[in-house]
mmCIF file of C-alpha atoms and ligand atoms in Angstrom:
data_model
loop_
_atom_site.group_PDB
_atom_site.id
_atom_site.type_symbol
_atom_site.label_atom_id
_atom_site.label_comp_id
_atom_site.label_asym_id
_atom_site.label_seq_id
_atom_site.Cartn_x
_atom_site.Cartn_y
_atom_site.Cartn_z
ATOM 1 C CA UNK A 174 0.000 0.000 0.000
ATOM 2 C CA UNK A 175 2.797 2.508 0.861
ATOM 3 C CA UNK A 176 4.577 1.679 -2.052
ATOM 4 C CA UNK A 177 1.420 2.409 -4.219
ATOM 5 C CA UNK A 178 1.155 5.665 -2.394
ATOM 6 C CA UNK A 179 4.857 6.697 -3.357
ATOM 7 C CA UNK A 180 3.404 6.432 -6.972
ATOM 8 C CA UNK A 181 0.436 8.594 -6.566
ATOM 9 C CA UNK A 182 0.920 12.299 -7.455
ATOM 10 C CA UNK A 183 -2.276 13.227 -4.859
ATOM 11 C CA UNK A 184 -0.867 11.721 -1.732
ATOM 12 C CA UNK A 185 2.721 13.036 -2.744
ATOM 13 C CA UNK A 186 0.628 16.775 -2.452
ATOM 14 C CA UNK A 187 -0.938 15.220 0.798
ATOM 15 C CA UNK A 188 2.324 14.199 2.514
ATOM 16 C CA UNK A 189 4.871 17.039 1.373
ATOM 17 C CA UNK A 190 2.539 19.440 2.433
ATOM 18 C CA UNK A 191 0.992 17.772 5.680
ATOM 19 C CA UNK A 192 2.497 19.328 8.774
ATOM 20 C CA UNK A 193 5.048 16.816 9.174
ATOM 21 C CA UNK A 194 7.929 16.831 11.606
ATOM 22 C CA UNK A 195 11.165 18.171 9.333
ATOM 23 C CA UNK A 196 12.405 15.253 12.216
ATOM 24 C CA UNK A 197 11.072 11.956 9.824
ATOM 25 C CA UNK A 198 12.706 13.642 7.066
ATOM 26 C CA UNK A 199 15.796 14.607 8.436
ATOM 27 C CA UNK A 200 16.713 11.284 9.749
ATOM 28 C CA UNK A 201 17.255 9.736 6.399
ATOM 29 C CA UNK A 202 18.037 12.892 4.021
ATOM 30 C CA UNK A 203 21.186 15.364 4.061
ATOM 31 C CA UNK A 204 19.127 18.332 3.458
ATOM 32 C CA UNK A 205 17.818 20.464 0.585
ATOM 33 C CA UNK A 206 21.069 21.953 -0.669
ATOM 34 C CA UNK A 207 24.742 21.107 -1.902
ATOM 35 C CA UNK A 208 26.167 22.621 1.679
ATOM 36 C CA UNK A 209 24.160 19.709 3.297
ATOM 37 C CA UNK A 210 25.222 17.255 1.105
ATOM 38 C CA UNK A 211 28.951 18.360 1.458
ATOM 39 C CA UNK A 212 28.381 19.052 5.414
ATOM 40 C CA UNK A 213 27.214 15.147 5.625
ATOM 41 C CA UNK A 214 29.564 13.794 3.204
ATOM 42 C CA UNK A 215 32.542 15.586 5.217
ATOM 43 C CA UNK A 216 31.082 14.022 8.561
ATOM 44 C CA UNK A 217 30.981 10.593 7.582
ATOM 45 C CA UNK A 218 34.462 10.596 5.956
ATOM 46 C CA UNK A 219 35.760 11.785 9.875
ATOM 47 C CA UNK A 220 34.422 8.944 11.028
ATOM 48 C CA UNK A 221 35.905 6.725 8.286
ATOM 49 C CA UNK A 222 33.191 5.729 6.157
ATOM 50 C CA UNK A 223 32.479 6.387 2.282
ATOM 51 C CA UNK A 224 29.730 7.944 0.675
ATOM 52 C CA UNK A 225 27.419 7.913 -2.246
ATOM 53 C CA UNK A 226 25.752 10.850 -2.663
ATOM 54 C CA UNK A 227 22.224 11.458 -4.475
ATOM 55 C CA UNK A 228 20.503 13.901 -5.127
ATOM 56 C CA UNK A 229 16.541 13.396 -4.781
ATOM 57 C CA UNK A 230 14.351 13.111 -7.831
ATOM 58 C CA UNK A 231 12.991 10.602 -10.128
ATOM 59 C CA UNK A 232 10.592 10.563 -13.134
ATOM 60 C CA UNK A 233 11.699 13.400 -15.346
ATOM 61 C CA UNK A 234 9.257 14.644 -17.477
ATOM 62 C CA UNK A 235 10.509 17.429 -19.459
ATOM 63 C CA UNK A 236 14.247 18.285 -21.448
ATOM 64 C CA UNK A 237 14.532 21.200 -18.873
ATOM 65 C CA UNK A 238 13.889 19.545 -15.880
ATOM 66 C CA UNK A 239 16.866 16.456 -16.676
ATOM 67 C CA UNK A 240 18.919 19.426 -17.616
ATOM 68 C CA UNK A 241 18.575 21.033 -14.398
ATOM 69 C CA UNK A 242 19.399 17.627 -12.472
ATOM 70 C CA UNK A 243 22.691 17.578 -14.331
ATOM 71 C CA UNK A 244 23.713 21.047 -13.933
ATOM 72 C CA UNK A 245 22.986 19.753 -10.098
ATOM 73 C CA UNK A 246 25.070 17.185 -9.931
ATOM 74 C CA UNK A 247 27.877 18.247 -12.147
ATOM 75 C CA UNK A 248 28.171 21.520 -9.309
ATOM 76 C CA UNK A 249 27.879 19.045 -6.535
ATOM 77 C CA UNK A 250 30.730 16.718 -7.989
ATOM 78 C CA UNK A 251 32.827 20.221 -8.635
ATOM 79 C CA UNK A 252 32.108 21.445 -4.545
ATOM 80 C CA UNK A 253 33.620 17.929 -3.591
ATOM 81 C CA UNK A 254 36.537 18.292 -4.874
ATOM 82 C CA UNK A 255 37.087 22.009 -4.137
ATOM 83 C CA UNK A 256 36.397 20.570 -0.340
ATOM 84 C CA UNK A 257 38.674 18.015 -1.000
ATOM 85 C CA UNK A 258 36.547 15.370 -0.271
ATOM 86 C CA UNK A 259 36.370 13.786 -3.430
ATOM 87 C CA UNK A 260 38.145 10.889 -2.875
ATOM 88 C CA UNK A 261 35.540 9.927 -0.304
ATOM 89 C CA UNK A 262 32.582 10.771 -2.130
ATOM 90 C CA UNK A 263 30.878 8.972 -5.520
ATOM 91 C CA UNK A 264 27.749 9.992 -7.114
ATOM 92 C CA UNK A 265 24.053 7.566 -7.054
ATOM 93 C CA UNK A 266 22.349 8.629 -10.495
ATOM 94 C CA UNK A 267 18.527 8.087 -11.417
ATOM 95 C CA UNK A 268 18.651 7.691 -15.148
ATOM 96 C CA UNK A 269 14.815 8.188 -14.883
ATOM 97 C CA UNK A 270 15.954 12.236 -13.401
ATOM 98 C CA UNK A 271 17.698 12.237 -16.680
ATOM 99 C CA UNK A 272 14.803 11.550 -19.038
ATOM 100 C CA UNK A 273 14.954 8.152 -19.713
ATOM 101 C CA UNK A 274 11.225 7.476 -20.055
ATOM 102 C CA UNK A 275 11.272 9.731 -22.653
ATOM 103 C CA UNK A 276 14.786 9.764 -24.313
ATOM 104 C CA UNK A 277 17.222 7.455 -23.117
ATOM 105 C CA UNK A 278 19.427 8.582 -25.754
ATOM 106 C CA UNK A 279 19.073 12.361 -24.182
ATOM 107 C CA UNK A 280 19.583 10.199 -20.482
ATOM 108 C CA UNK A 281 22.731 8.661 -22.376
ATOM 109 C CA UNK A 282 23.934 12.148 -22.560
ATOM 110 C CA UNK A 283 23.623 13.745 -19.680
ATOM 111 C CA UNK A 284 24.973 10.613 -17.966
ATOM 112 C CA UNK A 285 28.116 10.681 -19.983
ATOM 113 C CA UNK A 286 28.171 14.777 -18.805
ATOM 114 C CA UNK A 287 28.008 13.356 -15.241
ATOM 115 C CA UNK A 288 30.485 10.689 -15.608
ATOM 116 C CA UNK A 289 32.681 13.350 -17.533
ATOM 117 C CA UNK A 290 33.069 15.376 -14.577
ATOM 118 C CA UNK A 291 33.344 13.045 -11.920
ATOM 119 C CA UNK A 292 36.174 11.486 -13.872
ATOM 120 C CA UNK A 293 37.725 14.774 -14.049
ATOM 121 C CA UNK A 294 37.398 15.729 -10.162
ATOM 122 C CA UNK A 295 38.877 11.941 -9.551
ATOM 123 C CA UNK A 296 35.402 10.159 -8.340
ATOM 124 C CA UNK A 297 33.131 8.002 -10.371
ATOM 125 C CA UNK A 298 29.096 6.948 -10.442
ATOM 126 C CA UNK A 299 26.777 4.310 -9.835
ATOM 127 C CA UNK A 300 23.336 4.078 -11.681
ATOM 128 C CA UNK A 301 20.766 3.230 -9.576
ATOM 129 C CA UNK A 302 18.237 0.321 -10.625
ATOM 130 C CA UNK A 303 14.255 1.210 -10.561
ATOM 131 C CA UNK A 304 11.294 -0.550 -11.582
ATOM 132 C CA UNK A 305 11.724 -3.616 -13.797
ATOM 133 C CA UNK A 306 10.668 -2.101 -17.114
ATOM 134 C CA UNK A 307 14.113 0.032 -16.631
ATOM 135 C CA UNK A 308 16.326 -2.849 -16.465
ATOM 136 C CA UNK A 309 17.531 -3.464 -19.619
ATOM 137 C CA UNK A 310 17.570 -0.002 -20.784
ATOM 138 C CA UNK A 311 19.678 0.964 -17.574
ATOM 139 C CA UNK A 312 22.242 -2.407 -18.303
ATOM 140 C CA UNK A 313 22.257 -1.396 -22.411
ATOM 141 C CA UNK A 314 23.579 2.763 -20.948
ATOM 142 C CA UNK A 315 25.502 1.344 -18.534
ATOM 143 C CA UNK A 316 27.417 -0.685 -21.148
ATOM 144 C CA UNK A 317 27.896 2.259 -23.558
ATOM 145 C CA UNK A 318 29.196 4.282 -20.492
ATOM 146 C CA UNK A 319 31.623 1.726 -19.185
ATOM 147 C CA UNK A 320 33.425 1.891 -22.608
ATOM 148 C CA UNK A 321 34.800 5.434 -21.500
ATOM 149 C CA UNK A 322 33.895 5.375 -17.753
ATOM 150 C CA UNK A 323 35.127 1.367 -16.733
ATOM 151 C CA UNK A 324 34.995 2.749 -12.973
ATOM 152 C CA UNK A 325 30.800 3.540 -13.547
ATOM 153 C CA UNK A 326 28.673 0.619 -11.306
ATOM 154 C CA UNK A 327 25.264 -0.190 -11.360
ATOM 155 C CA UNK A 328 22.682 -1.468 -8.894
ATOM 156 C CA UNK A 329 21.117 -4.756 -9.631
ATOM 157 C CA UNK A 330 18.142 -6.221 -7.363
ATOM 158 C CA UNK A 331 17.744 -9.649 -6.301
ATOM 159 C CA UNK A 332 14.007 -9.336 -5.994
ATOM 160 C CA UNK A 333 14.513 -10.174 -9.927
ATOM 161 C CA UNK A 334 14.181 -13.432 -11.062
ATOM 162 C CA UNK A 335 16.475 -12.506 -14.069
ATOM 163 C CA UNK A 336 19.457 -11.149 -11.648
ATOM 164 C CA UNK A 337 21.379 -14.263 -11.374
ATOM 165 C CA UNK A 338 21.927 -13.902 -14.695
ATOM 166 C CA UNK A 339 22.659 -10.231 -14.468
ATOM 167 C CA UNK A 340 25.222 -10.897 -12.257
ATOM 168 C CA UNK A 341 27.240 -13.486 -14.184
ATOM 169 C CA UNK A 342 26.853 -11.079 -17.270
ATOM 170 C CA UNK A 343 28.091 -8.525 -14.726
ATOM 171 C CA UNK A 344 31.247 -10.309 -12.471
ATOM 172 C CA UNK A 345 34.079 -9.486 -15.068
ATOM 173 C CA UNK A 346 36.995 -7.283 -13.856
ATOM 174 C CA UNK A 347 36.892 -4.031 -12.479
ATOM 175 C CA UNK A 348 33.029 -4.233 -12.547
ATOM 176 C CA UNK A 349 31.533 -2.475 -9.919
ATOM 177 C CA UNK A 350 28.222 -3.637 -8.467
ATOM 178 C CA UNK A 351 25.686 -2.746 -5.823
ATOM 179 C CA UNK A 352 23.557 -5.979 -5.322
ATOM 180 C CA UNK A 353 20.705 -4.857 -3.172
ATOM 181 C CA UNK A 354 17.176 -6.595 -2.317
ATOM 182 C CA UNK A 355 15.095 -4.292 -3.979
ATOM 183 C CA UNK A 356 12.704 -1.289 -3.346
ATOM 184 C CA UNK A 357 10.009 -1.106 -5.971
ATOM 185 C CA UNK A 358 6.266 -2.824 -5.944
ATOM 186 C CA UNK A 359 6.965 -5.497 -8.318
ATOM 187 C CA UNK A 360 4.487 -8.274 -10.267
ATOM 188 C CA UNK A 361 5.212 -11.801 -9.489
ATOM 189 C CA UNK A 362 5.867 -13.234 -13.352
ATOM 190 C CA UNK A 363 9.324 -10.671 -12.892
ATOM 191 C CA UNK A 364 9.628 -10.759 -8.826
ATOM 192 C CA UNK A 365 10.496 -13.211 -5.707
ATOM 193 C CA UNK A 366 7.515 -11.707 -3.944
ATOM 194 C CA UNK A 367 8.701 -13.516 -0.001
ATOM 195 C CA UNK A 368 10.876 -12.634 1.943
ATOM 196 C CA UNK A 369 12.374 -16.177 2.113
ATOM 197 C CA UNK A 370 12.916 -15.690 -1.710
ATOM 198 C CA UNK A 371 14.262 -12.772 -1.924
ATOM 199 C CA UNK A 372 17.029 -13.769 0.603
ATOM 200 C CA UNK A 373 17.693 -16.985 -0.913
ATOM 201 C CA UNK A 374 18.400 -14.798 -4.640
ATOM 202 C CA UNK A 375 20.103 -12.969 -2.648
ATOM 203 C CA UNK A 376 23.221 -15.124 -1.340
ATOM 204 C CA UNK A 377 22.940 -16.551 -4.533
ATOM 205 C CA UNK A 378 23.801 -13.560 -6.661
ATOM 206 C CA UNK A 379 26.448 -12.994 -3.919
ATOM 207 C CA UNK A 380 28.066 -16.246 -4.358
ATOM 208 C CA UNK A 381 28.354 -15.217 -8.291
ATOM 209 C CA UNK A 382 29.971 -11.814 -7.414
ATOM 210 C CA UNK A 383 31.981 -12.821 -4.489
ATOM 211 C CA UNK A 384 33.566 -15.584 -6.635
ATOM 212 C CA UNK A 385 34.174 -13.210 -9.587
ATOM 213 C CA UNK A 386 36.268 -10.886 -10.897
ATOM 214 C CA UNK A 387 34.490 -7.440 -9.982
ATOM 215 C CA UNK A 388 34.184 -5.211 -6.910
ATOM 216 C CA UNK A 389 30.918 -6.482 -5.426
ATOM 217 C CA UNK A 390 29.237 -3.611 -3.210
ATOM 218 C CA UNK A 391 26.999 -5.288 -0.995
ATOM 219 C CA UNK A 392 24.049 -3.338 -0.104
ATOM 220 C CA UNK A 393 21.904 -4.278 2.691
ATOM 221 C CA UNK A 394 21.161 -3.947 6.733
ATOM 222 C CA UNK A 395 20.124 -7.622 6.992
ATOM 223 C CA UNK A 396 22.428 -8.742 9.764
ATOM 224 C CA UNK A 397 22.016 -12.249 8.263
ATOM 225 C CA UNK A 398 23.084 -11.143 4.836
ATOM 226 C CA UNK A 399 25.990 -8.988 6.348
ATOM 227 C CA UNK A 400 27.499 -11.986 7.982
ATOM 228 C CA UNK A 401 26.875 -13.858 4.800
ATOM 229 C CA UNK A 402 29.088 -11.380 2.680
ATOM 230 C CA UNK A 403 31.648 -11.646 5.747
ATOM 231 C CA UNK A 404 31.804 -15.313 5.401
ATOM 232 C CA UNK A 405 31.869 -15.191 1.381
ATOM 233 C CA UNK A 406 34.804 -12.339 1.319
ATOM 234 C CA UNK A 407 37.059 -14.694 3.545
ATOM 235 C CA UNK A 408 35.987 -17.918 1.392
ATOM 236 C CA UNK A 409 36.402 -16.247 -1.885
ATOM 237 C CA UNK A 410 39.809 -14.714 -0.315
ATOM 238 C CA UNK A 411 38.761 -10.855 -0.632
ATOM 239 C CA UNK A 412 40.333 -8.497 0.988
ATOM 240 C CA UNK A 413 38.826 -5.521 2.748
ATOM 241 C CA UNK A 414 39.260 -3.135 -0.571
ATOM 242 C CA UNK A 415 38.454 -5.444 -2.533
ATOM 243 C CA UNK A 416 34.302 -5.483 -1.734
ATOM 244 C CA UNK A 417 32.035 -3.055 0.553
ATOM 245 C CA UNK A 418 29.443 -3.006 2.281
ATOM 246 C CA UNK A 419 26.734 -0.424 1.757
ATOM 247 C CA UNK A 420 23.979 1.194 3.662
ATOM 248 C CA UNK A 421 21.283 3.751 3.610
ATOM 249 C CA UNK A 422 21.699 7.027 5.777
ATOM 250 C CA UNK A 423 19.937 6.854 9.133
ATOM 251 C CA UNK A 424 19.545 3.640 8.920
ATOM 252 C CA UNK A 425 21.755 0.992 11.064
ATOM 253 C CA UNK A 426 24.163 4.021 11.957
ATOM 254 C CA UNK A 427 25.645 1.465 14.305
ATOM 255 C CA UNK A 428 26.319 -0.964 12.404
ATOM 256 C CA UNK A 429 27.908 0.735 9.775
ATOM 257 C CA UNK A 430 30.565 2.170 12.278
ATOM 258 C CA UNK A 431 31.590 -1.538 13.857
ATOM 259 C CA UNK A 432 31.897 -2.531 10.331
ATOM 260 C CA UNK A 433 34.276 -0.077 9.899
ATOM 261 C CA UNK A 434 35.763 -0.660 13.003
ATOM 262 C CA UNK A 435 36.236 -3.915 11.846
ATOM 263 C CA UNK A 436 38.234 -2.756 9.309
ATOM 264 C CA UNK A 437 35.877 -3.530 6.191
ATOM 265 C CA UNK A 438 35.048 -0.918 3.772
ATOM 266 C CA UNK A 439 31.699 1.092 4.249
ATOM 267 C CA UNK A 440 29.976 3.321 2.158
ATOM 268 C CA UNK A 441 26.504 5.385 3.292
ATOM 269 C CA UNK A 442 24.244 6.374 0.582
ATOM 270 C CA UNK A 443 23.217 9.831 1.405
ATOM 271 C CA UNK A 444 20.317 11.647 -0.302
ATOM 272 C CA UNK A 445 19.941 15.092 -0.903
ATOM 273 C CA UNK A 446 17.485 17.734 -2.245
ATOM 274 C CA UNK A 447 13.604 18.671 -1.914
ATOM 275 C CA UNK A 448 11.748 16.078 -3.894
ATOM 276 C CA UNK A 449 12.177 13.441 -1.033
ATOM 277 C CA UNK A 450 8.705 11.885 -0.569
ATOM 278 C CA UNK A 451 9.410 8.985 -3.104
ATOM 279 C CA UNK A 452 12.701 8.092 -1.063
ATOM 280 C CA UNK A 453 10.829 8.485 2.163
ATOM 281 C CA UNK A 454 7.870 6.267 0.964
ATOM 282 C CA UNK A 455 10.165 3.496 -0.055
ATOM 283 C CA UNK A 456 11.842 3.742 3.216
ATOM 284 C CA UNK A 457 9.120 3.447 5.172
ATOM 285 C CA UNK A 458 7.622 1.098 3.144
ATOM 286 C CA UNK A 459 10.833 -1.116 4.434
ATOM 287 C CA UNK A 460 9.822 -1.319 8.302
ATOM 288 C CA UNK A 461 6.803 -1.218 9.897
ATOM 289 C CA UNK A 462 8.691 0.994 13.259
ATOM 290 C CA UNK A 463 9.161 3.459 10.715
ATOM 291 C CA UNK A 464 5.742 4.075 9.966
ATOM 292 C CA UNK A 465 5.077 4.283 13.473
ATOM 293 C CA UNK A 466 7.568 6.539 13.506
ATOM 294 C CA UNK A 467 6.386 8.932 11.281
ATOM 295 C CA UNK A 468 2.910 9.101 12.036
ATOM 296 C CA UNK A 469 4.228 9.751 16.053
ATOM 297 C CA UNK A 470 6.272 12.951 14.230
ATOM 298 C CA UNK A 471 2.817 13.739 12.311
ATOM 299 C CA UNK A 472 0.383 13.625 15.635
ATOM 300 C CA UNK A 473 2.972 15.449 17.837
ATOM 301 C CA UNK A 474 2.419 18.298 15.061
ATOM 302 C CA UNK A 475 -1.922 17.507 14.120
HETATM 303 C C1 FAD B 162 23.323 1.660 -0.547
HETATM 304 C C2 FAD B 162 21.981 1.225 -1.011
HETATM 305 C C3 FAD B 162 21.588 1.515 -2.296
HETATM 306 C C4 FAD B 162 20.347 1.073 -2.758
HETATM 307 N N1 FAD B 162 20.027 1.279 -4.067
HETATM 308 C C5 FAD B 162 18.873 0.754 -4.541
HETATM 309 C C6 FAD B 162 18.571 0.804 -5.923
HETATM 310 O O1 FAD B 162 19.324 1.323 -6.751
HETATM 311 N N2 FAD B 162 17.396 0.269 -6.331
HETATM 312 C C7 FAD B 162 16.517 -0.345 -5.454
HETATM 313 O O2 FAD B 162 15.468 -0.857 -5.886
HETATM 314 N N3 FAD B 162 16.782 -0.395 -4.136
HETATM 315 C C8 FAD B 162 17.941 0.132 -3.661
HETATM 316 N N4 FAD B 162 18.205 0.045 -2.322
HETATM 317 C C9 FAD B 162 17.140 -0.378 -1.368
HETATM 318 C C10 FAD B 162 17.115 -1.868 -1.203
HETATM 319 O O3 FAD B 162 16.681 -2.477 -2.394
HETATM 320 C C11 FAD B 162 16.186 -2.278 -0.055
HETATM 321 O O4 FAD B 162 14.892 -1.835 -0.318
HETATM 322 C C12 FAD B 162 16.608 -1.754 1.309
HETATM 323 O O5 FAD B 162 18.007 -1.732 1.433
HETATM 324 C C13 FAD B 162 16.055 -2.648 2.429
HETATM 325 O O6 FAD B 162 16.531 -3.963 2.265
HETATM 326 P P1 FAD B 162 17.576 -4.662 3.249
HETATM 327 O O7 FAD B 162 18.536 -5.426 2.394
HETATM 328 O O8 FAD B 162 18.190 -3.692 4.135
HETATM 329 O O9 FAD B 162 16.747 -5.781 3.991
HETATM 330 P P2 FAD B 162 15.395 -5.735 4.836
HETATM 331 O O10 FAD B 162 14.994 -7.164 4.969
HETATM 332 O O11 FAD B 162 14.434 -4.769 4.272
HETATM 333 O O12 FAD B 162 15.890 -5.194 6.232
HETATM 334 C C14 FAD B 162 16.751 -5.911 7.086
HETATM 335 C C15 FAD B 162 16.858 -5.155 8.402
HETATM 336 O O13 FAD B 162 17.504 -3.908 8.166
HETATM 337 C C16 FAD B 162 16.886 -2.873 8.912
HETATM 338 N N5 FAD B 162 16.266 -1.931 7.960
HETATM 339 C C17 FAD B 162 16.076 -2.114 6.634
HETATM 340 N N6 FAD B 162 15.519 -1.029 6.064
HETATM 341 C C18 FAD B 162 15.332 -0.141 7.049
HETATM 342 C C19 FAD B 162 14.805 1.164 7.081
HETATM 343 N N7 FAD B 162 14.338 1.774 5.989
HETATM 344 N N8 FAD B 162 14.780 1.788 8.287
HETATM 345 C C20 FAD B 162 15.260 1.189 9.410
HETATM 346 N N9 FAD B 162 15.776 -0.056 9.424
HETATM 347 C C21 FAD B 162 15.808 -0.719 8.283
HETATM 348 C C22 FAD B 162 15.881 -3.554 9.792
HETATM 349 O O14 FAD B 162 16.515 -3.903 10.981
HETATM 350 C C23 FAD B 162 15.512 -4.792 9.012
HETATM 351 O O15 FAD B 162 15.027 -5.825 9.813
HETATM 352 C C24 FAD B 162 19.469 0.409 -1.867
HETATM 353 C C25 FAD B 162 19.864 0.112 -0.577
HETATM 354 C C26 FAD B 162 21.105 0.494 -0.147
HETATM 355 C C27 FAD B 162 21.531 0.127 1.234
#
């Protein structure tokens, strides 16, 4: 149901402008602007962790509008590196913010601008994955990127029946990718639709990258999966650089700092900007103590 409501323009009005603590927000967004993003980014490289940073917005409908998200994140890449935190920092891309429901050759474009720059200020990019009927457009510009851009990654989500085979396609060297459950409603004829499933696809797809020749980035607050990828890394004979571990901001802050501690390599996937309430719906949509959460923030302001 929540996901269906992160879909629907009216309750996107309804939520955005209900009189909702800035408090649920804040706990899993960096803020509306650039300053945030950098503020966050330079905060959770003290403390030893890595970042991916994106920048809020899906669904582009118009030319202007995908413009306007890469003038965005072309100025964000140039502020890291004038901070100096480059090195610390990648970039989480939407193609869909880019126009890829309407051009994906346009999307093709202003991806290439993106990866241009980040290339230039010494950082790279990872697309993220949305609903299924993206897929294969997402894995065909991800495959005309990587012949400039080798460093670019891409999410893939074991929800999909068809991701096992994605990630054989995918496990060649230097090839960077996020393996994560999955966020979007999804039918059944393309989507593990238990839990059980989903986990099983999963460690499977992890046993594929783990036991390949890419960088697997293993995205995911499932303590059972996390010791899974442990287990696989020392099996496979990884070394800490040679996978991570990725999580969401605000979510398992814990967690990501023993990892660290532990001397594995962690990166936080921070989202900026105003158009949040798709993010936040997915998010809560994830666990039911968020929900509560938010509607405690929304009655301590009704
Ligand atoms: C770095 C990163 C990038 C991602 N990129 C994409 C993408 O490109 N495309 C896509 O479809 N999905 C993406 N996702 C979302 C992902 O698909 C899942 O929806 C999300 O990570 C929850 O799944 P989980 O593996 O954490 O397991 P779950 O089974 O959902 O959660 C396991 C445990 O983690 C904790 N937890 C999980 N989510 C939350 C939350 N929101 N708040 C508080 N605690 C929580 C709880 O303790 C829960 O019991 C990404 C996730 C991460 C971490």
């Amino acid at each position: 149901m929540i996901l269906a409501a992160a879909r629907s323009p009216r309750m996107a009005r309804l939520v955005e402008t209900a009189p909702l603590s800035r408090d649920v927000v804040n706990r899993f967004v960096a803020g509306n602007g650039t300053e945030d993003a950098l503020r966050v980014t330079r905060q959770l490289a003290d403390e030893g962790l890595r970042v991916s940073l994106d920048h809020l917005g899906e669904d582009t409908v118009t030319p202007e509008q995908a413009q306007g998200v890469v003038d965005q994140y072309c100025g964000l890449l140039r502020a890291l590196h004038a901070s100096g935190i480059a090195p610390s920092a990648e970039v989480s891309l939407k193609l869909s913010a880019l126009g890829q429901r309407f051009d994906e050759k346009l999307a093709l474009d202003h991806a290439t601008a993106i990866c241009t720059t980040a290339h230039d200020v010494g950082t790279t990019v990872t697309l993220d994955m949305e609903d299924h009927a993206t897929t294969d457009s997402t894995l065909e510009v991800l495959g005309r990127l990587r012949t400039d851009f080798p460093s670019v990654g891409v999410a893939l989500q074991a929800y999909l029946r068809r991701t096992e085979g994605d990630c054989r396609e995918l496990a060649t060297s230097g090839s960077r990718v996020r393996l994560c459950k999955g966020a979007y409603a999804e039918p059944e004829t393309v989507a593990y639709s238990s839990r059980v499933d989903v986990d099983k696809s999963y460690v499977r797809c992890l046993n594929i990258l783990m036991s390949g020749q890419g960088y697997p980035m293993v995205a995911t607050h499932d303590p059972r999966l996390v010791a899974i990828a442990g287990d696989r890394a020392k099996w496979f004979d990884r070394s800490p650089d040679e996978f991570e571990f990725q999580m969401l901001y605000g979510v398992r802050p814990e967690e990501q700092r023993r990892l660290v501690q532990l001397g594995y390599t962690v990166r936080v996937y921070v989202p900026y900007g105003t158009e949040w309430y798709g993010y936040l719906m997915r998010r809560l949509a994830e666990r039911p103590a968020n929900i509560a959460f938010f509607l405690r923030a929304l009655r301590s302001r009704t």
